[in-house]
Short mmCIF file of C-alpha atoms in Angstrom, two decimals:
data_model
loop_
_atom_site.label_atom_id
_atom_site.label_comp_id
_atom_site.label_asym_id
_atom_site.label_seq_id
_atom_site.Cartn_x
_atom_site.Cartn_y
_atom_site.Cartn_z
CA MET A 1 0.00 0.00 0.00
CA ARG A 2 2.92 2.35 0.59
CA ASP A 3 3.48 2.84 -3.16
CA VAL A 4 -0.13 3.97 -3.74
CA LEU A 5 -0.78 5.66 -0.41
CA THR A 6 -0.89 9.24 -1.70
CA ASP A 7 -3.71 8.54 -4.15
CA LEU A 8 -5.53 6.21 -1.75
CA HIS A 9 -5.49 8.76 1.05
CA ARG A 10 -6.63 11.54 -1.29
CA TRP A 11 -9.68 9.59 -2.42
CA TRP A 12 -10.38 8.33 1.10
CA SER A 13 -10.22 11.89 2.48
CA ALA A 14 -12.74 13.00 -0.15
CA GLY A 15 -15.12 10.23 0.91
CA ASP A 16 -14.80 8.32 -2.38
CA PRO A 17 -14.77 4.49 -2.45
CA VAL A 18 -11.69 2.86 -3.96
CA GLY A 19 -11.07 -0.69 -5.15
CA MET A 20 -7.71 -1.96 -3.90
CA GLY A 21 -5.95 -5.18 -4.85
CA THR A 22 -3.02 -6.23 -2.67
CA VAL A 23 -0.56 -9.06 -3.24
CA VAL A 24 -0.83 -11.13 -0.06
CA GLY A 25 1.05 -14.26 -1.13
CA THR A 26 3.71 -15.14 -3.71
CA TRP A 27 5.32 -18.34 -4.97
CA ARG A 28 8.20 -19.01 -7.35
CA SER A 29 9.18 -16.11 -9.65
CA ALA A 30 6.32 -13.76 -8.80
CA PRO A 31 6.88 -10.37 -10.46
CA ARG A 32 5.86 -8.24 -7.48
CA PRO A 33 6.42 -8.78 -3.75
CA ALA A 34 3.78 -9.27 -1.09
CA GLY A 35 2.34 -5.88 -0.20
CA ALA A 36 2.37 -4.51 -3.75
CA ALA A 37 -0.97 -2.83 -4.45
CA MET A 38 -3.13 -1.55 -7.26
CA LEU A 39 -6.00 0.93 -6.96
CA VAL A 40 -9.07 1.50 -9.09
CA GLY A 41 -10.19 5.03 -8.33
CA PRO A 42 -13.69 6.50 -8.38
CA ASP A 43 -12.93 8.03 -11.79
CA GLY A 44 -11.94 4.63 -13.22
CA SER A 45 -8.22 5.35 -13.17
CA ALA A 46 -5.73 2.63 -12.24
CA VAL A 47 -2.78 3.33 -9.95
CA GLY A 48 -0.03 0.91 -9.00
CA SER A 49 0.68 -2.66 -10.03
CA VAL A 50 0.31 -6.18 -8.64
CA SER A 51 2.11 -8.12 -11.36
CA GLY A 52 3.99 -5.80 -13.68
CA GLY A 53 1.21 -6.05 -16.28
CA CYS A 54 0.34 -9.77 -16.32
CA VAL A 55 -2.99 -9.71 -14.49
CA GLU A 56 -3.78 -6.03 -14.01
CA GLY A 57 -6.76 -6.25 -16.38
CA ALA A 58 -8.37 -9.02 -14.37
CA VAL A 59 -7.70 -7.25 -11.07
CA TYR A 60 -9.14 -4.03 -12.50
CA GLU A 61 -12.44 -5.72 -13.37
CA LEU A 62 -12.56 -7.56 -10.05
CA ALA A 63 -11.92 -4.33 -8.13
CA GLN A 64 -14.83 -2.64 -9.88
CA GLU A 65 -17.09 -5.55 -8.92
CA VAL A 66 -15.94 -5.46 -5.31
CA VAL A 67 -16.53 -1.71 -5.01
CA GLY A 68 -20.09 -2.32 -6.11
CA SER A 69 -20.77 -5.36 -3.94
CA GLY A 70 -18.70 -4.41 -0.90
CA THR A 71 -17.64 -8.05 -0.54
CA PRO A 72 -13.85 -8.64 -0.52
CA VAL A 73 -12.38 -11.40 -2.68
CA LEU A 74 -9.15 -13.42 -2.43
CA GLN A 75 -8.10 -14.45 -5.95
CA ARG A 76 -5.18 -16.61 -7.06
CA PHE A 77 -3.40 -15.89 -10.32
CA GLY A 78 -0.76 -18.16 -11.75
CA VAL A 79 0.41 -20.51 -14.45
CA SER A 80 -2.17 -21.56 -17.01
CA ASP A 81 -4.21 -24.27 -15.32
CA ASP A 82 -7.89 -23.65 -15.87
CA ASP A 83 -8.86 -25.86 -12.96
CA ALA A 84 -6.78 -23.98 -10.39
CA PHE A 85 -5.96 -20.53 -11.71
CA ALA A 86 -7.96 -17.80 -13.34
CA VAL A 87 -5.25 -16.04 -15.34
CA GLY A 88 -1.76 -17.08 -16.47
CA LEU A 89 1.33 -15.18 -15.33
CA THR A 90 3.89 -15.08 -18.10
CA CYS A 91 6.68 -15.28 -15.53
CA GLY A 92 5.45 -18.64 -14.28
CA GLY A 93 4.93 -17.36 -10.76
CA ILE A 94 1.85 -17.50 -8.56
CA ILE A 95 0.30 -14.64 -6.60
CA ASP A 96 -2.68 -14.32 -4.28
CA VAL A 97 -4.40 -10.94 -4.59
CA TYR A 98 -6.85 -9.70 -1.99
CA VAL A 99 -9.32 -7.23 -3.50
CA GLU A 100 -11.39 -4.98 -1.23
CA ARG A 101 -13.39 -1.79 -1.13
CA VAL A 102 -11.65 0.95 0.83
CA ASP A 103 -13.58 3.91 2.18
CA ARG A 104 -14.09 5.70 5.48
CA THR A 105 -16.40 2.97 6.74
CA THR A 106 -14.35 -0.09 5.79
CA PHE A 107 -10.99 1.43 6.80
CA PRO A 108 -11.59 4.25 9.30
CA GLN A 109 -7.99 4.10 10.56
CA LEU A 110 -6.43 4.91 7.17
CA GLY A 111 -5.82 8.54 8.11
CA ASP A 112 -3.87 7.53 11.20
CA VAL A 113 -1.93 4.92 9.23
CA ALA A 114 -1.02 7.47 6.55
CA ALA A 115 0.14 9.92 9.22
CA ALA A 116 2.30 7.25 10.88
CA ILE A 117 3.94 6.31 7.58
CA ARG A 118 4.54 9.98 6.76
CA ASP A 119 6.12 10.56 10.17
CA ARG A 120 8.19 7.34 9.97
CA VAL A 121 6.38 5.86 12.97
CA PRO A 122 6.29 2.05 12.68
CA VAL A 123 2.76 0.76 12.09
CA ALA A 124 1.28 -2.46 10.72
CA VAL A 125 -2.12 -3.40 9.34
CA ALA A 126 -3.38 -6.96 9.86
CA THR A 127 -6.29 -7.80 7.56
CA CYS A 128 -8.29 -11.04 7.59
CA VAL A 129 -8.08 -12.08 3.93
CA GLU A 130 -9.52 -15.58 4.22
CA ALA A 131 -12.13 -17.14 6.52
CA PRO A 132 -14.59 -20.00 6.10
CA ALA A 133 -18.02 -19.08 4.78
CA GLU A 134 -19.50 -20.49 8.00
CA ASP A 135 -17.40 -18.17 10.21
CA PRO A 136 -20.05 -16.92 12.66
CA ALA A 137 -18.25 -13.62 13.24
CA GLY A 138 -17.84 -12.77 9.56
CA ARG A 139 -14.17 -11.92 10.04
CA ARG A 140 -13.10 -11.65 6.40
CA GLY A 141 -12.25 -8.02 5.76
CA ARG A 142 -11.79 -7.10 9.41
CA ARG A 143 -8.52 -5.46 10.31
CA LEU A 144 -6.39 -4.58 13.31
CA VAL A 145 -3.98 -1.65 13.13
CA VAL A 146 -0.97 -2.18 15.38
CA TRP A 147 1.55 0.32 16.67
CA THR A 148 4.33 -0.55 19.08
CA ASP A 149 2.31 0.81 22.00
CA ARG A 150 -1.36 0.51 21.00
CA VAL A 151 -3.89 -1.08 18.65
CA ASP A 152 -6.99 0.15 16.84
CA GLY A 153 -9.86 -2.05 15.70
CA THR A 154 -10.95 -5.55 16.65
CA LEU A 155 -11.10 -8.94 14.97
CA GLY A 156 -14.08 -10.09 16.97
CA SER A 157 -12.33 -11.79 19.88
CA GLU A 158 -10.12 -10.43 22.63
CA ARG A 159 -7.90 -13.51 22.52
CA LEU A 160 -7.58 -13.27 18.74
CA ASP A 161 -6.80 -9.54 19.00
CA ALA A 162 -4.09 -10.26 21.57
CA ALA A 163 -2.48 -13.10 19.60
CA VAL A 164 -2.45 -11.15 16.35
CA ALA A 165 -1.12 -7.97 17.99
CA ASP A 166 1.64 -9.95 19.70
CA ASP A 167 2.80 -11.61 16.47
CA VAL A 168 2.40 -8.46 14.39
CA ARG A 169 4.69 -6.53 16.73
CA GLY A 170 7.33 -9.18 16.11
CA LEU A 171 7.03 -8.59 12.36
CA LEU A 172 6.92 -4.84 12.82
CA THR A 173 10.17 -4.86 14.75
CA THR A 174 12.00 -6.02 11.63
CA GLY A 175 9.73 -4.30 9.09
CA ARG A 176 8.52 -7.58 7.57
CA SER A 177 5.15 -8.29 5.94
CA ALA A 178 3.77 -11.82 6.06
CA GLN A 179 0.75 -14.11 6.29
CA LEU A 180 -0.35 -15.41 9.69
CA HIS A 181 -2.82 -18.20 10.46
CA TYR A 182 -5.03 -18.69 13.53
CA GLY A 183 -8.02 -20.50 14.88
CA TYR A 184 -11.21 -18.56 15.54
CA ASP A 185 -10.13 -17.64 19.07
CA GLY A 186 -6.46 -16.90 18.35
CA GLN A 187 -5.09 -20.46 18.48
CA ARG A 188 -1.72 -20.38 16.74
CA ARG A 189 -2.11 -23.97 15.55
CA GLY A 190 -5.40 -23.10 13.90
CA GLU A 191 -5.80 -22.63 10.15
CA GLU A 192 -9.32 -21.28 9.86
CA LEU A 193 -8.33 -17.63 9.57
CA THR A 194 -5.63 -16.14 7.33
CA PHE A 195 -4.32 -12.64 7.95
CA PHE A 196 -2.04 -10.56 5.80
CA VAL A 197 0.19 -8.25 7.81
CA ALA A 198 1.50 -5.20 5.98
CA SER A 199 4.33 -3.66 7.99
CA TYR A 200 5.34 -0.08 7.37
CA ALA A 201 8.73 0.32 8.97
CA PRO A 202 12.24 0.30 7.53
CA PRO A 203 14.28 -2.69 8.73
CA PRO A 204 16.21 -1.89 11.90
CA ARG A 205 19.96 -1.48 11.58
CA MET A 206 22.77 -3.53 13.01
CA ILE A 207 26.14 -1.78 12.88
CA VAL A 208 29.14 -4.02 13.53
CA PHE A 209 32.44 -2.30 14.24
CA GLY A 210 35.57 -4.36 13.71
CA ALA A 211 36.28 -6.37 10.55
CA ILE A 212 37.20 -9.65 12.26
CA ASP A 213 36.01 -13.23 11.82
CA PHE A 214 33.47 -12.84 14.62
CA ALA A 215 32.00 -9.87 12.72
CA ALA A 216 31.30 -12.07 9.68
CA ALA A 217 29.29 -14.48 11.83
CA VAL A 218 27.43 -11.64 13.56
CA ALA A 219 26.61 -10.07 10.18
CA ARG A 220 25.21 -13.39 8.97
CA ILE A 221 22.92 -13.88 11.93
CA GLY A 222 21.94 -10.20 11.94
CA GLY A 223 20.64 -10.55 8.39
CA PHE A 224 18.79 -13.71 9.40
CA LEU A 225 17.04 -11.74 12.17
CA GLY A 226 15.91 -9.08 9.69
CA TYR A 227 18.46 -6.34 10.35
CA ARG A 228 20.10 -4.22 7.68
CA VAL A 229 23.72 -4.94 8.54
CA THR A 230 26.66 -2.59 8.17
CA VAL A 231 30.24 -3.63 8.93
CA CYS A 232 32.60 -0.71 9.55
CA ASP A 233 36.35 -0.67 10.08
CA ALA A 234 39.02 1.96 9.49
CA ARG A 235 41.37 -0.57 7.86
CA PRO A 236 40.60 -0.97 4.13
CA VAL A 237 42.60 -4.19 3.82
CA PHE A 238 40.13 -5.91 6.18
CA ALA A 239 36.87 -4.07 5.47
CA THR A 240 36.01 -5.67 2.12
CA LYS A 241 32.78 -7.04 0.70
CA SER A 242 34.46 -10.35 -0.11
CA ARG A 243 35.17 -10.91 3.59
CA PHE A 244 31.63 -9.95 4.62
CA PRO A 245 29.30 -11.17 1.87
CA ASP A 246 26.30 -11.28 4.24
CA ALA A 247 26.56 -7.60 5.19
CA ASP A 248 24.33 -5.16 3.33
CA GLU A 249 27.20 -2.68 3.26
CA VAL A 250 30.86 -2.58 4.24
CA VAL A 251 32.25 0.84 5.16
CA VAL A 252 35.83 1.98 5.54
CA ASP A 253 35.87 4.73 8.16
CA TRP A 254 36.82 5.40 11.74
CA PRO A 255 33.99 3.87 13.83
CA HIS A 256 33.19 6.92 15.94
CA ARG A 257 33.25 9.21 12.92
CA TYR A 258 30.91 6.94 10.97
CA LEU A 259 28.44 6.53 13.84
CA THR A 260 28.39 10.28 14.51
CA ALA A 261 27.70 11.01 10.83
CA GLN A 262 24.92 8.42 10.72
CA ALA A 263 23.30 9.85 13.85
CA ASP A 264 23.52 13.39 12.51
CA ALA A 265 21.88 12.21 9.26
CA GLY A 266 19.02 10.54 11.16
CA GLN A 267 20.07 7.07 9.97
CA VAL A 268 20.04 5.42 13.42
CA ASP A 269 17.12 5.20 15.83
CA GLU A 270 15.87 3.45 18.94
CA ARG A 271 15.76 0.11 17.06
CA THR A 272 19.44 0.24 16.03
CA VAL A 273 21.87 -2.23 17.59
CA VAL A 274 25.63 -1.62 17.75
CA CYS A 275 28.18 -4.39 18.25
CA VAL A 276 31.76 -3.26 18.92
CA LEU A 277 34.15 -6.12 18.18
CA THR A 278 37.34 -4.14 17.52
CA HIS A 279 39.44 -5.29 20.50
CA ASP A 280 41.42 -2.05 20.16
CA PRO A 281 41.07 0.87 22.61
CA LYS A 282 41.79 3.49 19.99
CA PHE A 283 38.75 2.27 18.03
CA ASP A 284 36.29 1.00 20.64
CA GLY A 285 36.71 3.80 23.20
CA PRO A 286 35.59 6.70 20.96
CA VAL A 287 32.77 4.74 19.28
CA LEU A 288 31.38 3.54 22.62
CA GLU A 289 31.53 7.07 23.96
CA THR A 290 29.35 8.09 21.01
CA ALA A 291 27.03 5.07 21.03
CA LEU A 292 26.19 5.17 24.73
CA ARG A 293 24.99 8.76 24.39
CA LEU A 294 22.57 7.87 21.59
CA PRO A 295 19.04 6.40 22.08
CA LEU A 296 19.91 2.99 20.62
CA ALA A 297 18.27 -0.38 21.31
CA TYR A 298 21.49 -2.16 22.23
CA VAL A 299 25.20 -1.43 22.58
CA GLY A 300 27.55 -4.38 23.15
CA ALA A 301 31.33 -4.66 23.19
CA MET A 302 33.56 -7.71 22.95
CA GLY A 303 36.40 -8.29 25.38
CA SER A 304 37.51 -10.03 28.54
CA ARG A 305 36.38 -8.93 31.99
CA ARG A 306 39.72 -7.22 32.46
CA THR A 307 39.23 -5.38 29.18
CA HIS A 308 35.74 -4.43 30.31
CA ASP A 309 37.04 -2.95 33.59
CA ASP A 310 39.68 -0.94 31.75
CA ARG A 311 37.07 0.19 29.24
CA LEU A 312 34.70 1.40 31.95
CA LYS A 313 37.51 3.37 33.57
CA ARG A 314 38.32 5.15 30.30
CA LEU A 315 34.66 5.87 29.58
CA ARG A 316 34.13 7.34 33.04
CA GLU A 317 37.15 9.54 32.50
CA ALA A 318 35.54 10.66 29.24
CA GLY A 319 32.55 11.90 31.22
CA LEU A 320 29.96 9.17 30.75
CA THR A 321 27.45 8.80 33.57
CA ASP A 322 26.62 5.62 35.48
CA ALA A 323 23.25 5.51 33.71
CA GLU A 324 24.92 5.65 30.31
CA LEU A 325 27.47 3.01 31.28
CA ALA A 326 24.70 0.72 32.55
CA ARG A 327 23.46 0.43 28.97
CA LEU A 328 26.69 -1.24 27.86
CA ALA A 329 26.50 -5.00 27.32
CA SER A 330 30.07 -6.04 28.03
CA PRO A 331 31.37 -8.67 27.80
CA ILE A 332 28.97 -9.03 24.90
CA GLY A 333 26.47 -11.89 24.65
CA LEU A 334 24.74 -14.41 26.90
CA ASP A 335 26.50 -17.22 28.72
CA LEU A 336 26.00 -20.11 26.29
CA GLY A 337 29.50 -21.51 26.58
CA ALA A 338 30.22 -20.29 23.05
CA ARG A 339 33.64 -20.94 21.52
CA THR A 340 33.51 -20.48 17.74
CA PRO A 341 32.62 -17.25 15.91
CA GLU A 342 29.29 -18.78 14.93
CA GLU A 343 28.45 -19.82 18.49
CA THR A 344 29.49 -16.40 19.75
CA ALA A 345 27.22 -14.78 17.17
CA VAL A 346 24.32 -16.85 18.49
CA SER A 347 25.05 -15.68 22.05
CA ILE A 348 25.14 -12.05 20.88
CA ALA A 349 21.90 -12.46 18.92
CA ALA A 350 20.27 -14.07 21.96
CA GLU A 351 21.20 -11.09 24.12
CA ILE A 352 19.87 -8.66 21.52
CA ILE A 353 16.56 -10.55 21.35
CA ALA A 354 16.33 -10.66 25.15
CA ALA A 355 16.96 -6.92 25.34
CA ARG A 356 14.29 -6.25 22.70
CA TRP A 357 11.56 -8.29 24.35
CA GLY A 358 12.56 -8.26 28.01
CA GLY A 359 13.54 -11.91 28.16
CA SER A 360 15.61 -13.29 31.03
CA GLY A 361 17.83 -15.61 29.01
CA ASN A 362 16.86 -18.49 31.31
CA ARG A 363 15.61 -21.88 30.12
CA LEU A 364 11.86 -21.78 29.45
CA THR A 365 11.45 -25.16 31.11
CA GLU A 366 12.54 -23.56 34.39
CA LEU A 367 10.10 -20.65 34.16
CA ASP A 368 6.41 -20.15 34.73
CA GLY A 369 4.04 -17.67 33.13
CA ARG A 370 3.79 -16.15 29.70
CA ILE A 371 6.29 -17.24 27.04
CA HIS A 372 5.95 -14.22 24.74
CA HIS A 373 6.97 -10.82 26.11
CA GLU A 374 5.80 -7.33 25.29
CA PRO A 375 8.48 -5.11 23.70
CA VAL A 376 10.65 -3.21 26.18
CA GLU A 377 9.74 0.47 26.40
#
C-alpha cells in the first residue's frame, strides 16, 4: 500500500470508495512482492501494479465488482491451469491478490496509518483475507492496526486480537510483511483464519564495528534476524565485501566518525543495535563514547572482563554517567559456553533478542508464566 498511499489517502479523504488489490502471497518467480498494491479510483483510473502487467486487467475488473458489492475477494493468479488458476502469469509465478473496497467505513484508521507512515512511525495493518463461509463472526475483511504501543480495531475476539497484535509486533520490529494463520479464538495452531500483515517500517539497523572473523558471523545472523547490517572498520585491507558477503554494506571509516555522521543524518534510531568487536582501545573507546549517548536499542562490546574494567575506567574519565554506562552489554552476549565465531554470534543475537523483548535468558522449562513478552519500552 505504501506505493499507492498518496492517491488512496486523497480519495479516502474525499469520501470516495476505492477498489484496492493487494498481493498477499507469492510463490516461485512472482513479479511483485507481497504488499504490492493496485488501486481503481472513483474516476476509473488505475494506480499501481500487482504483477507488472500480467494480471492487471483481471484485477481491475474484479476491483470494480468489489466496489459495487462491498464483498472482498481473495483471488489466485498463476500458471495456465484452468482448474486452479484464473489467469496465467507469463513469468510462471503465482500470486494471491486480496481485493477490497476501501472507504471511510471499511478502513476508518487509514488517516492515522497514513500519518504514521509519513512521520516514519512504525505501524502495521493486519487484515483477515480468508475465513470460512461459515465463520459466525464474519471476520473476512476485518482489520487490526498495530503500533508498538497501541492497537486500533478488533477482529471479533479479545484472545484473537491479543495473539495477532503480539505476532504483528514481532514482524513490525523487523519491518517484515507476512501471512499469519489462527483459529477462531487466536489459536496459533489453527488454520481457519488467514491474515495478511502489511508492515510499514524500515528494517532496523545492526552496525558491527571491527572487521574480524566474529563480525562475519554476527553479520550473517543479523541478516537472518531481519536487520540491515553494516560492517565498519578503518582498515581498508580488512573491510572488504568479499570478507563480509552477508553484510548489506561494508564501510571503511573510523567507527566513531561513521556513527556520529549516521546519527547526525538521522540514519540510526531506537531500534538500532551496535556491536563493537574491535578489541582495540583506539577504536572502541571513541565509538562507545558516542554510542552510549545515543538512544539505541542495544550497545555491546567484545572483550575479557579485564578489558571491560579498563574500558569502563576510560569511559568514566571521558565523562559518561553511570546511567549511560549501565546500557553497555560487556562482555557481549549471553553465557552459552560459546567458543567459535558462529556460536558467539548466536550468544550475541540471543542477548539482543532478550533486550528487545525483556527476556531473562533463562531456560523456558525452568520458568512459569507467559512465554511471549511485550516489547521493552
